[in-house]
PDB file of C-alpha atoms in Angstrom:
ATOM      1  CA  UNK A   1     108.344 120.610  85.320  1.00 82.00           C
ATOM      2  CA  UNK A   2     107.412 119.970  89.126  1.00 89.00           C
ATOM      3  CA  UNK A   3     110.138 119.258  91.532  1.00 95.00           C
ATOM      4  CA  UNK A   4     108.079 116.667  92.787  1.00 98.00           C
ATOM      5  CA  UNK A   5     109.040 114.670  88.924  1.00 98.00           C
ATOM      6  CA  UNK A   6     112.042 112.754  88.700  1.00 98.00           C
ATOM      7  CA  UNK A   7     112.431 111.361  84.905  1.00 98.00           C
ATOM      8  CA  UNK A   8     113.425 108.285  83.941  1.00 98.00           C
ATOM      9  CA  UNK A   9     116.597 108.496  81.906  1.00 97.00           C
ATOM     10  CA  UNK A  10     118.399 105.670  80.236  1.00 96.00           C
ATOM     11  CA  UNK A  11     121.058 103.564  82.267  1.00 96.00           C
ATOM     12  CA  UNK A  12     124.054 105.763  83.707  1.00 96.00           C
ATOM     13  CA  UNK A  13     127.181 104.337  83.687  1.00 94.00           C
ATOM     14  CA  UNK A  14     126.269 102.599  86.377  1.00 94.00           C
ATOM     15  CA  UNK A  15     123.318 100.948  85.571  1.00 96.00           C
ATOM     16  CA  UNK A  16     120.809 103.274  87.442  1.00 98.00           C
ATOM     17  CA  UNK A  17     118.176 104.972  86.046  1.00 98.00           C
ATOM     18  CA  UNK A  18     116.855 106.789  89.130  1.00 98.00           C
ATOM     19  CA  UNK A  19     118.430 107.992  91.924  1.00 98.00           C
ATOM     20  CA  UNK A  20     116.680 109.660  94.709  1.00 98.00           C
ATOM     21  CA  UNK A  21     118.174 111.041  98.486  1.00 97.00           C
ATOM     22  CA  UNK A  22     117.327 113.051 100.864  1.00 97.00           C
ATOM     23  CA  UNK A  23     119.382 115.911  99.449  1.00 96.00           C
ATOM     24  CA  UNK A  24     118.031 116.101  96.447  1.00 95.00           C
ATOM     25  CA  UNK A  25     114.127 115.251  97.804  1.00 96.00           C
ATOM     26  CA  UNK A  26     114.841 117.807 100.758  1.00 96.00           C
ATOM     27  CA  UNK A  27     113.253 115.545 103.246  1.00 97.00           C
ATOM     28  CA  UNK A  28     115.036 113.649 106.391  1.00 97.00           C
ATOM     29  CA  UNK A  29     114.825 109.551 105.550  1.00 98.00           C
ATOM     30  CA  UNK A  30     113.413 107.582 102.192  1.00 98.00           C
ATOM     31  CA  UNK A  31     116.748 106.744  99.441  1.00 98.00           C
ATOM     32  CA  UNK A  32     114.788 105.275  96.327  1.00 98.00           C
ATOM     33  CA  UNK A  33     117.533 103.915  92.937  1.00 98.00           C
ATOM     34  CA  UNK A  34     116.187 101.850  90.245  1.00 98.00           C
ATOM     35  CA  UNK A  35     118.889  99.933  88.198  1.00 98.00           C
ATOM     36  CA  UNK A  36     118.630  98.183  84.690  1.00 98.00           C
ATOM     37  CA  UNK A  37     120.850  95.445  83.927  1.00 98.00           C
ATOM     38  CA  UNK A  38     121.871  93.441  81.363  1.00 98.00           C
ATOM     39  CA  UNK A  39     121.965  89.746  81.962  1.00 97.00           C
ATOM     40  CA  UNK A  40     125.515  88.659  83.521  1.00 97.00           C
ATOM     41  CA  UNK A  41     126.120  92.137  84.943  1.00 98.00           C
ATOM     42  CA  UNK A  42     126.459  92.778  88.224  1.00 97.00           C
ATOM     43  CA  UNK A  43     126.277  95.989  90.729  1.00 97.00           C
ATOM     44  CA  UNK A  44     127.971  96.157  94.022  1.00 97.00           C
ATOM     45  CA  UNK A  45     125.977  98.381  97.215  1.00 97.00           C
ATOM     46  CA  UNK A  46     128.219  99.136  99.994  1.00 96.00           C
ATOM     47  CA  UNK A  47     127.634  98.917 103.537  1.00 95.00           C
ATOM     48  CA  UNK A  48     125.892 101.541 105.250  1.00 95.00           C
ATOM     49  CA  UNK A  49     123.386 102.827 108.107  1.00 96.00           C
ATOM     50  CA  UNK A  50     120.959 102.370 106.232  1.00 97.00           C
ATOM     51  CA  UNK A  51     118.767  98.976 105.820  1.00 98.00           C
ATOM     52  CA  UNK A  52     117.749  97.962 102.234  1.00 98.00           C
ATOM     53  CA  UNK A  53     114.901  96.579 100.445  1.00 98.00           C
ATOM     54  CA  UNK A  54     115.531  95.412  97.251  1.00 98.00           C
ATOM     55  CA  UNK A  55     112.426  94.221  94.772  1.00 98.00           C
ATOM     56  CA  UNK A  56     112.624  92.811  91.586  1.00 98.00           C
ATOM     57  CA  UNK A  57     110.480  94.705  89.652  1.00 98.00           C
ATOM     58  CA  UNK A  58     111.294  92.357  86.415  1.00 98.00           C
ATOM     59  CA  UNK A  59     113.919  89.962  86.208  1.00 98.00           C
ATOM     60  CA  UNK A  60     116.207  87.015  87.846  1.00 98.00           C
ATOM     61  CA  UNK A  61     118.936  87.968  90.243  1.00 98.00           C
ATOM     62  CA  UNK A  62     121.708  86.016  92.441  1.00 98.00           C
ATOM     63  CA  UNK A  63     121.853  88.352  95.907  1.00 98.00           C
ATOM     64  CA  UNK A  64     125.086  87.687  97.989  1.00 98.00           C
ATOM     65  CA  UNK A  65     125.521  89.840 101.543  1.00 97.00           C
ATOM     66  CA  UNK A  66     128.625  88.425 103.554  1.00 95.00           C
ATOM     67  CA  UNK A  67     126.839  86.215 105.748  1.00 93.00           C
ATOM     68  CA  UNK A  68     123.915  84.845 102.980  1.00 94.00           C
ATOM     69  CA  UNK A  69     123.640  84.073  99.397  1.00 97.00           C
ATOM     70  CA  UNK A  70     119.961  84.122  97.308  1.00 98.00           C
ATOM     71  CA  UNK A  71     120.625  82.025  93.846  1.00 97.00           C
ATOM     72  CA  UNK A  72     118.557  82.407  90.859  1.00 97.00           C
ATOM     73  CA  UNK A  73     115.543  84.367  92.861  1.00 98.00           C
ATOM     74  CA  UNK A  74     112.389  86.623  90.409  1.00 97.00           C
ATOM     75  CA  UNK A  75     109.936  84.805  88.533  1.00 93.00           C
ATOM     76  CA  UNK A  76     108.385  87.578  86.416  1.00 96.00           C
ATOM     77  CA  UNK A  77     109.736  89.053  83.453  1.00 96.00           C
ATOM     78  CA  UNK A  78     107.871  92.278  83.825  1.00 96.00           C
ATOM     79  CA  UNK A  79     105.344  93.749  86.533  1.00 97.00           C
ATOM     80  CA  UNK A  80     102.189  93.746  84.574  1.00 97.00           C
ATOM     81  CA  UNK A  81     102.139  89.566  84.835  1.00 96.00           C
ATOM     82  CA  UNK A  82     100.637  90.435  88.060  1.00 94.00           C
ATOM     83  CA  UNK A  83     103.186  88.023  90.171  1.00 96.00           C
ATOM     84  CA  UNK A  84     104.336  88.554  93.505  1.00 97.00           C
ATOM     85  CA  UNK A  85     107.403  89.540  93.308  1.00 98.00           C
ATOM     86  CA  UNK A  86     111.255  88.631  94.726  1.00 98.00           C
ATOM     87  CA  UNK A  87     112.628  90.958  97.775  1.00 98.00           C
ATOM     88  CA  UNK A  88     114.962  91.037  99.706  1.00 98.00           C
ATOM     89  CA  UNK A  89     115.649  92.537 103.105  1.00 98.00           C
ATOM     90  CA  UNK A  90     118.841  93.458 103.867  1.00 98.00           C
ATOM     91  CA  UNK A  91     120.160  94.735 107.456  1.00 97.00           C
ATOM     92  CA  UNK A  92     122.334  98.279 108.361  1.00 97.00           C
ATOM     93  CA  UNK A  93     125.836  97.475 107.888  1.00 96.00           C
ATOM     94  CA  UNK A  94     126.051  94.961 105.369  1.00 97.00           C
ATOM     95  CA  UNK A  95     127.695  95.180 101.686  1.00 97.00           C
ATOM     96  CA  UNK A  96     125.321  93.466  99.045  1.00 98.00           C
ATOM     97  CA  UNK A  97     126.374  92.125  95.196  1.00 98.00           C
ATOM     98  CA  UNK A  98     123.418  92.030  93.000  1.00 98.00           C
ATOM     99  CA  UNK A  99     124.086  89.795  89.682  1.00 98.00           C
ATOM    100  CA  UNK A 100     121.425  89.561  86.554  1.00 98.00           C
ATOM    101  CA  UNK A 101     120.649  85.867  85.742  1.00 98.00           C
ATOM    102  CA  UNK A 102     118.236  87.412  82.945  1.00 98.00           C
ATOM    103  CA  UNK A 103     117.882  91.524  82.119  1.00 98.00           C
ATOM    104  CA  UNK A 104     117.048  92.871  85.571  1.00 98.00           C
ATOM    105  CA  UNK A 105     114.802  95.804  86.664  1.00 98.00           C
ATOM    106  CA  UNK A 106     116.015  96.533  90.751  1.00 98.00           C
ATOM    107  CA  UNK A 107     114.202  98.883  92.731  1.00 98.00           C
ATOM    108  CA  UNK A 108     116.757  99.618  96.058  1.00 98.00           C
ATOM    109  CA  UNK A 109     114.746 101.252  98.491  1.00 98.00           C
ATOM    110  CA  UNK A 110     116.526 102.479 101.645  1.00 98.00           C
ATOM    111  CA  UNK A 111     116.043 104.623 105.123  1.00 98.00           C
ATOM    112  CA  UNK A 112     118.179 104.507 108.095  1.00 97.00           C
ATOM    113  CA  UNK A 113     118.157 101.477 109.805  1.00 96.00           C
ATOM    114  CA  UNK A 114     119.607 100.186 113.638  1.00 94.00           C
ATOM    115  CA  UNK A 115     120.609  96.263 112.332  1.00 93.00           C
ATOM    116  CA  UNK A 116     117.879  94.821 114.906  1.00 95.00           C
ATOM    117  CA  UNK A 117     116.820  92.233 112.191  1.00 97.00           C
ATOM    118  CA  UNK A 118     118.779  89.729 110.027  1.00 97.00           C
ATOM    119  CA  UNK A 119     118.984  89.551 106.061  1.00 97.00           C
ATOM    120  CA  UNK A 120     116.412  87.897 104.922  1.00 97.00           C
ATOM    121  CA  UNK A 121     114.543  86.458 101.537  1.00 98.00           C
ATOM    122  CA  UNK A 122     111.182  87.653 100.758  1.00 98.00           C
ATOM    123  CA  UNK A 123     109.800  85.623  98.770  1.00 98.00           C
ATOM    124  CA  UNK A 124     106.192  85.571  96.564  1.00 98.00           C
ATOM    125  CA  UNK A 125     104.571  83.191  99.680  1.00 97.00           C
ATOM    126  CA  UNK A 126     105.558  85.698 102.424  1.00 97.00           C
ATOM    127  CA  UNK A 127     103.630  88.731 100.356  1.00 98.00           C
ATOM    128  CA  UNK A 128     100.249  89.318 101.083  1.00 97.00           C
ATOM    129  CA  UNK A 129      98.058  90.678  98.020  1.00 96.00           C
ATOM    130  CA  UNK A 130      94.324  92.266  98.633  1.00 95.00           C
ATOM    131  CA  UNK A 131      91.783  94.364  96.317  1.00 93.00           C
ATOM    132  CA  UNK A 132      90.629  97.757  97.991  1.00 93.00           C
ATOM    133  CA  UNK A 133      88.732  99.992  96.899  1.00 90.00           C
ATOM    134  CA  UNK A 134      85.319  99.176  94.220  1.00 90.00           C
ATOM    135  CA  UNK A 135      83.922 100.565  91.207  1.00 90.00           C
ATOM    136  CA  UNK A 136      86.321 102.950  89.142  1.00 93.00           C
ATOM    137  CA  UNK A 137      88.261 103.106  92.117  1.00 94.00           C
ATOM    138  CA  UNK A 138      89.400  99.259  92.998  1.00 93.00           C
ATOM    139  CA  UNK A 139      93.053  98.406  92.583  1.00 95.00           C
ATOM    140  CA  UNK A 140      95.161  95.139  93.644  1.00 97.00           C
ATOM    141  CA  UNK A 141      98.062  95.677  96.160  1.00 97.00           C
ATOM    142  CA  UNK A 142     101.213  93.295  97.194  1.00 98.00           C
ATOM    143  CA  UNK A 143     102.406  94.167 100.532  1.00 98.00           C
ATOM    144  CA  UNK A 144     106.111  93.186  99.917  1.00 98.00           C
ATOM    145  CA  UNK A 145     107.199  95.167 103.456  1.00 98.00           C
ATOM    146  CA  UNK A 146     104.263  96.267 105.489  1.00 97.00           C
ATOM    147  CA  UNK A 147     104.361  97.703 109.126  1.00 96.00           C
ATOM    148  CA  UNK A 148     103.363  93.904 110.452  1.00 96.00           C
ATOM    149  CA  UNK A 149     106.474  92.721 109.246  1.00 97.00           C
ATOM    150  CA  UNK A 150     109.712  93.345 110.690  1.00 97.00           C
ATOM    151  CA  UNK A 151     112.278  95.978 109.358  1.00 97.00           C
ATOM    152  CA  UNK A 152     113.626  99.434 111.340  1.00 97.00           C
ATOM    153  CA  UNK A 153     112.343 102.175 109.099  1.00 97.00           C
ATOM    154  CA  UNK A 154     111.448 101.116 105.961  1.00 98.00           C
ATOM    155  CA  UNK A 155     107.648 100.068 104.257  1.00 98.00           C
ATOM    156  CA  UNK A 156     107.468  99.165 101.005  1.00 98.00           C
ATOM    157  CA  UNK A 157     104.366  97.994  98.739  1.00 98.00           C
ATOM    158  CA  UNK A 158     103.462  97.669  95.282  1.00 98.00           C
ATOM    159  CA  UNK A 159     100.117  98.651  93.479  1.00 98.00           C
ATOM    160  CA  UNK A 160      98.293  97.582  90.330  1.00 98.00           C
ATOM    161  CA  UNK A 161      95.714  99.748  88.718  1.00 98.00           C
ATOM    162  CA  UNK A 162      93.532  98.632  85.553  1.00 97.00           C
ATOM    163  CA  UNK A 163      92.427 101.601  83.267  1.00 97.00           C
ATOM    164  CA  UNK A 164      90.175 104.324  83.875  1.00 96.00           C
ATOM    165  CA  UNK A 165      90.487 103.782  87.481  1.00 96.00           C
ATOM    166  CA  UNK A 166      91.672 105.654  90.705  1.00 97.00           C
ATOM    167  CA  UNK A 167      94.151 104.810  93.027  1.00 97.00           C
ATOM    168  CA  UNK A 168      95.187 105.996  96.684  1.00 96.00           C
ATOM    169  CA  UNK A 169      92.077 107.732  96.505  1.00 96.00           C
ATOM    170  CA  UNK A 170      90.247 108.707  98.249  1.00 96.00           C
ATOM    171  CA  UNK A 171      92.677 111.096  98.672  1.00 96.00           C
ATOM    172  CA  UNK A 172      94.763 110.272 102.306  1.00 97.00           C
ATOM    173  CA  UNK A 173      97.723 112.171 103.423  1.00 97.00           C
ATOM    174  CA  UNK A 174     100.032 111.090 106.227  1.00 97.00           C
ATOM    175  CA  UNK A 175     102.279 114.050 106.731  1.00 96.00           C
ATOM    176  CA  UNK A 176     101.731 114.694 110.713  1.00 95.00           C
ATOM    177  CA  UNK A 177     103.517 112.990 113.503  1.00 94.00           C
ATOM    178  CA  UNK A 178     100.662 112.260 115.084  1.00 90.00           C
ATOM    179  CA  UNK A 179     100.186 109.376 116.711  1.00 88.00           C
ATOM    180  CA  UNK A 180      97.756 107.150 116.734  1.00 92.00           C
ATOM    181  CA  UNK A 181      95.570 109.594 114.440  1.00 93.00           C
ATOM    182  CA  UNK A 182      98.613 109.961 111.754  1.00 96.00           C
ATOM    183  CA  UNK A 183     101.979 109.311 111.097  1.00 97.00           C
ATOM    184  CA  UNK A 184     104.514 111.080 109.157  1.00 98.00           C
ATOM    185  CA  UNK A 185     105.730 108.937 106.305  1.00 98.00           C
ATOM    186  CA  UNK A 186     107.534 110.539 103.389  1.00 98.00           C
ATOM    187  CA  UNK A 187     106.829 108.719 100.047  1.00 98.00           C
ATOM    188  CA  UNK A 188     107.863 107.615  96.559  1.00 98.00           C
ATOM    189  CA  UNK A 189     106.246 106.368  93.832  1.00 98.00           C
ATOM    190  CA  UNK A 190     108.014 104.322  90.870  1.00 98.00           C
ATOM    191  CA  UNK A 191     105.621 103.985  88.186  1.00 98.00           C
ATOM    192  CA  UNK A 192     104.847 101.433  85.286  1.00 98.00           C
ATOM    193  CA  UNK A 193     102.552 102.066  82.338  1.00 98.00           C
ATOM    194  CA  UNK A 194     101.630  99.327  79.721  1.00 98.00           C
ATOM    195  CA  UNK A 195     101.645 100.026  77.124  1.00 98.00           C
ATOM    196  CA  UNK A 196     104.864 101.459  77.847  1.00 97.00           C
ATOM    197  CA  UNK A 197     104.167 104.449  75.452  1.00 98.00           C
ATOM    198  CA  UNK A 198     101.590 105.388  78.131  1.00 97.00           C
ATOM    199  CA  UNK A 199     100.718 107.792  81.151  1.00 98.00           C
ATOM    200  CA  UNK A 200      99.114 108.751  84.190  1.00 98.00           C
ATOM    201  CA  UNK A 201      98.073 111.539  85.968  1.00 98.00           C
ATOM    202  CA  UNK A 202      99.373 112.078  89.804  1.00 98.00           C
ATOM    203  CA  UNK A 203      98.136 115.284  92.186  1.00 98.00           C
ATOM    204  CA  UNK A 204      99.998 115.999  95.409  1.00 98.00           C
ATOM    205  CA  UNK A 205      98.328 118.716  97.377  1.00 98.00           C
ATOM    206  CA  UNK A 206      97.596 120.081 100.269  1.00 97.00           C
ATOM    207  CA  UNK A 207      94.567 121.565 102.027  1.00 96.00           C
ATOM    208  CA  UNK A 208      95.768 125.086 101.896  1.00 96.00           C
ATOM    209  CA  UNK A 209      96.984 124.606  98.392  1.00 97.00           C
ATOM    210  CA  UNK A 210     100.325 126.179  99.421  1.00 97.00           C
ATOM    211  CA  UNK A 211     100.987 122.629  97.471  1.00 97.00           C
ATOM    212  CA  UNK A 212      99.061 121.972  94.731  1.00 97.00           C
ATOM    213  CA  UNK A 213     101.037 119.945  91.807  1.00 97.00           C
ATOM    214  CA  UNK A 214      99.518 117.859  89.055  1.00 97.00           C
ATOM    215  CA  UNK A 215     102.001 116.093  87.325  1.00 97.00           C
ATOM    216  CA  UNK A 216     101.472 113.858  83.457  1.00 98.00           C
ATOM    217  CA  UNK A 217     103.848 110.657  84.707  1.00 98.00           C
ATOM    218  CA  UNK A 218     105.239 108.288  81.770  1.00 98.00           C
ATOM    219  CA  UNK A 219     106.740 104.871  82.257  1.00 98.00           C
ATOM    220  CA  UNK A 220     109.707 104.988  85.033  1.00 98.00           C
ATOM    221  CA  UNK A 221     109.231 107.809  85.872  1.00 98.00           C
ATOM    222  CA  UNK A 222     108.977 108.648  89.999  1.00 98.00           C
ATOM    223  CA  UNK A 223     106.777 111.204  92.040  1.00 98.00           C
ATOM    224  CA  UNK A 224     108.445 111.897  95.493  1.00 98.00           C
ATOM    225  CA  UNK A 225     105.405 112.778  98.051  1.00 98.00           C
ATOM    226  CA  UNK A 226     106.624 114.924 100.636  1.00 98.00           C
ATOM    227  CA  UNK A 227     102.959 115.894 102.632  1.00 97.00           C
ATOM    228  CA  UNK A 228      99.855 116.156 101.583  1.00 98.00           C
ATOM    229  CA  UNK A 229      97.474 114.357  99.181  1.00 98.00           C
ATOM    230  CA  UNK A 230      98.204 112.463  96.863  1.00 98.00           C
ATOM    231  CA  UNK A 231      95.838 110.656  94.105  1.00 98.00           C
ATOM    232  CA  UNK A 232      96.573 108.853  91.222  1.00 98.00           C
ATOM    233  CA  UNK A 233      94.567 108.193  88.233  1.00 98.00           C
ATOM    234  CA  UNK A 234      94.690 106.277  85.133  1.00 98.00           C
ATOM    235  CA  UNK A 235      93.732 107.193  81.241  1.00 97.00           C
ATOM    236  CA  UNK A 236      91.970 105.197  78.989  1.00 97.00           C
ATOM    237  CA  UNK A 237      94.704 102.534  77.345  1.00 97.00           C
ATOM    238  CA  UNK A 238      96.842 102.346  80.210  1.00 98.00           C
ATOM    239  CA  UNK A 239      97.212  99.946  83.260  1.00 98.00           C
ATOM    240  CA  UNK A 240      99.352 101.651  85.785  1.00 98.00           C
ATOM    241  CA  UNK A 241     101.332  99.556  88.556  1.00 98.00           C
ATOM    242  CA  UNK A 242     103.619 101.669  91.607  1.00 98.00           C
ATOM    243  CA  UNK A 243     106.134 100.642  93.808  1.00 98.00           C
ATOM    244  CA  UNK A 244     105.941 102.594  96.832  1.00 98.00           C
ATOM    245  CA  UNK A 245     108.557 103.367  99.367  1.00 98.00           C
ATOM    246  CA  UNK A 246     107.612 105.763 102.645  1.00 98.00           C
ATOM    247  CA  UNK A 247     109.464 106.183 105.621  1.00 98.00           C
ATOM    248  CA  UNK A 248     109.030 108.467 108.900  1.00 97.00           C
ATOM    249  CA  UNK A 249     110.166 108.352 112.271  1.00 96.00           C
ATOM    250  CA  UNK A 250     107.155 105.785 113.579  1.00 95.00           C
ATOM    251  CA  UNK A 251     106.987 102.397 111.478  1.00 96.00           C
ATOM    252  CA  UNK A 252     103.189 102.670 111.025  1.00 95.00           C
ATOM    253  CA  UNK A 253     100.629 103.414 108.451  1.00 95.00           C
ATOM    254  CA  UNK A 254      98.446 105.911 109.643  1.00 95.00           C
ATOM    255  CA  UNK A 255      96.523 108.244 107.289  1.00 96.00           C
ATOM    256  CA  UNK A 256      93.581 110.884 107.076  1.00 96.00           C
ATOM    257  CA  UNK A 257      91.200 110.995 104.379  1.00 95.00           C
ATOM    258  CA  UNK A 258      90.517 113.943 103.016  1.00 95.00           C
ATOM    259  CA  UNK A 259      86.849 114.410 103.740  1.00 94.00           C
ATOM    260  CA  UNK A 260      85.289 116.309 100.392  1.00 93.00           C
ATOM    261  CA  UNK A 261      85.922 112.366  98.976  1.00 94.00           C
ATOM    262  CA  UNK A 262      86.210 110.143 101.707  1.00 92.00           C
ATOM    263  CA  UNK A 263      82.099 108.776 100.840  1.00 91.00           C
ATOM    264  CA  UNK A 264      83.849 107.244  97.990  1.00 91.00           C
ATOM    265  CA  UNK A 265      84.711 104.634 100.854  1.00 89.00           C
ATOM    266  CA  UNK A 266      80.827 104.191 101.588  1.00 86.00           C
ATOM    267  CA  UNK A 267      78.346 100.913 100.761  1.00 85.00           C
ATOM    268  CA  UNK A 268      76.553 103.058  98.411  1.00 84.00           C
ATOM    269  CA  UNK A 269      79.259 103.983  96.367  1.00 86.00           C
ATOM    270  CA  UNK A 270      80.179 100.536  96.203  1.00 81.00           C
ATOM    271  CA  UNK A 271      76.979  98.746  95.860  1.00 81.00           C
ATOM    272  CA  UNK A 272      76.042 101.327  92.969  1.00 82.00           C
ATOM    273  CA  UNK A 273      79.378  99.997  91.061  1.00 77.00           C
ATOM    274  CA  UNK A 274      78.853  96.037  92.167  1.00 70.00           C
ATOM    275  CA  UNK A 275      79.465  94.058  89.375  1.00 58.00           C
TER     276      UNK A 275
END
């Protein structure tokens, strides 16, 4: 199995189901957990350098920090309702109690953070959503925590792709601190399949093919992206949705196509595929 594969496995004893860090990613700054809870339970983050993002993938949750307190927030029982969902952004240095008002899929995603913005509530009206992309290659994106909006480190954004379609394709990579050309942002992706008995396929490579990695991904299961490209694509049967986390030293989105596909992007591709 690639390193690059992180399983889902059921609920640990303490209610997390993924758990990824720097140490065991070997890169420098994204922390991605996912946590399943039962209605009434309850998990408590402590403080730390690092700044927080949490999104509820599925679910109702009461958030309480020291200073704030988020009652009853979520409004979809499961991703593939197609909902904006519940965040919340969470500043270096503060402690954070998470409670289920209904079963509760978190995502915590984390990276260091200086405290130079406030807790806050993100809520479905502050998300943007867009479709990029046309033909067998259109998907539907929420930007939950993009680099217009204001956190330290992190950027975080979830995806929606129907069947038999691609997704961050044309194949982009952003794995050079470069500037305005490219940043480097390291990257994970939490994926959903429905039907949950489902799967995708995701390729992270790079153009020497020192890494080249195609990986079968089933429901909850996460693909950490540490350079290169990295495609997704969906089988027949199966809508895919992926939360992503990335994180790099500059708080900017700035890729490079890889150029064998980058007409994918052109008029005639999509005018060919116009519905």
């Amino acid at each position: 199995m690639s390193k690059l594969l992180s399983k889902y496995h059921a609920p640990d004893q303490n209610r997390r189901t993924q758990h990824i860090t720097p140490e065991s990613a070997n890169w420098k700054y994204v922390h991605f957990d996912v946590y399943e809870l039962a209605s009434s339970e309850k998990i408590t983050l402590p403080a730390s350098e690092n700044e927080t993002c949490l999104v509820l993938v599925a679910g109702k949750a009461t958030v309480t920090t020291p200073h704030q307190r988020f009652e009853h927030i979520g409004d979809r029982m499961q991703p593939f309702e197609r909902k904006k969902p519940y965040a919340v952004y969470i500043t270096a240095g503060e402690s954070v109690e998470i409670i289920a008002d209904t079963a509760l899929e978190l995502a915590v995603c984390q990276a260091p953070g200086k405290g130079n913005y406030p807790t806050r509530l993100i809520t479905p009206q502050d998300i943007g959503a867009e479709q990029r992309g046309n033909g067998y290659n259109r998907r539907y994106v929420h930007n939950i925590l993009p680099d217009n909006k204001p956190a330290d480190s992190l950027l975080v954004v979830e995806v929606f792709t129907d069947e038999g379609c691609t997704s961050s394709y044309p194949s982009h990579k952003h794995d050079t601190d470069n500037a305005p050309q490219e940043t480097y942002l390291e990257e994970t992706y939490y994926h959903r399949l429905n039907p949950s008995q489902g799967f995708c396929m995701q390729r992270v490579y790079t153009d020497d093919r020192s890494l080249d990695e195609s990986m079968a991904v089933y429901n909850k299961d996460v693909v950490m992206v540490p350079k290169g490209y990295h495609p997704v694509a969906t089988i027949a049967g199966y809508d895919n949705y992926y939360l992503n986390v990335m994180v790099g030293p500059t708080r900017k989105w700035l890729f490079t196509w890889e150029k064998d596909h980058q007409w994918v992007n052109s008029e005639t591709y999509a005018q060919k595929h116009k519905n």
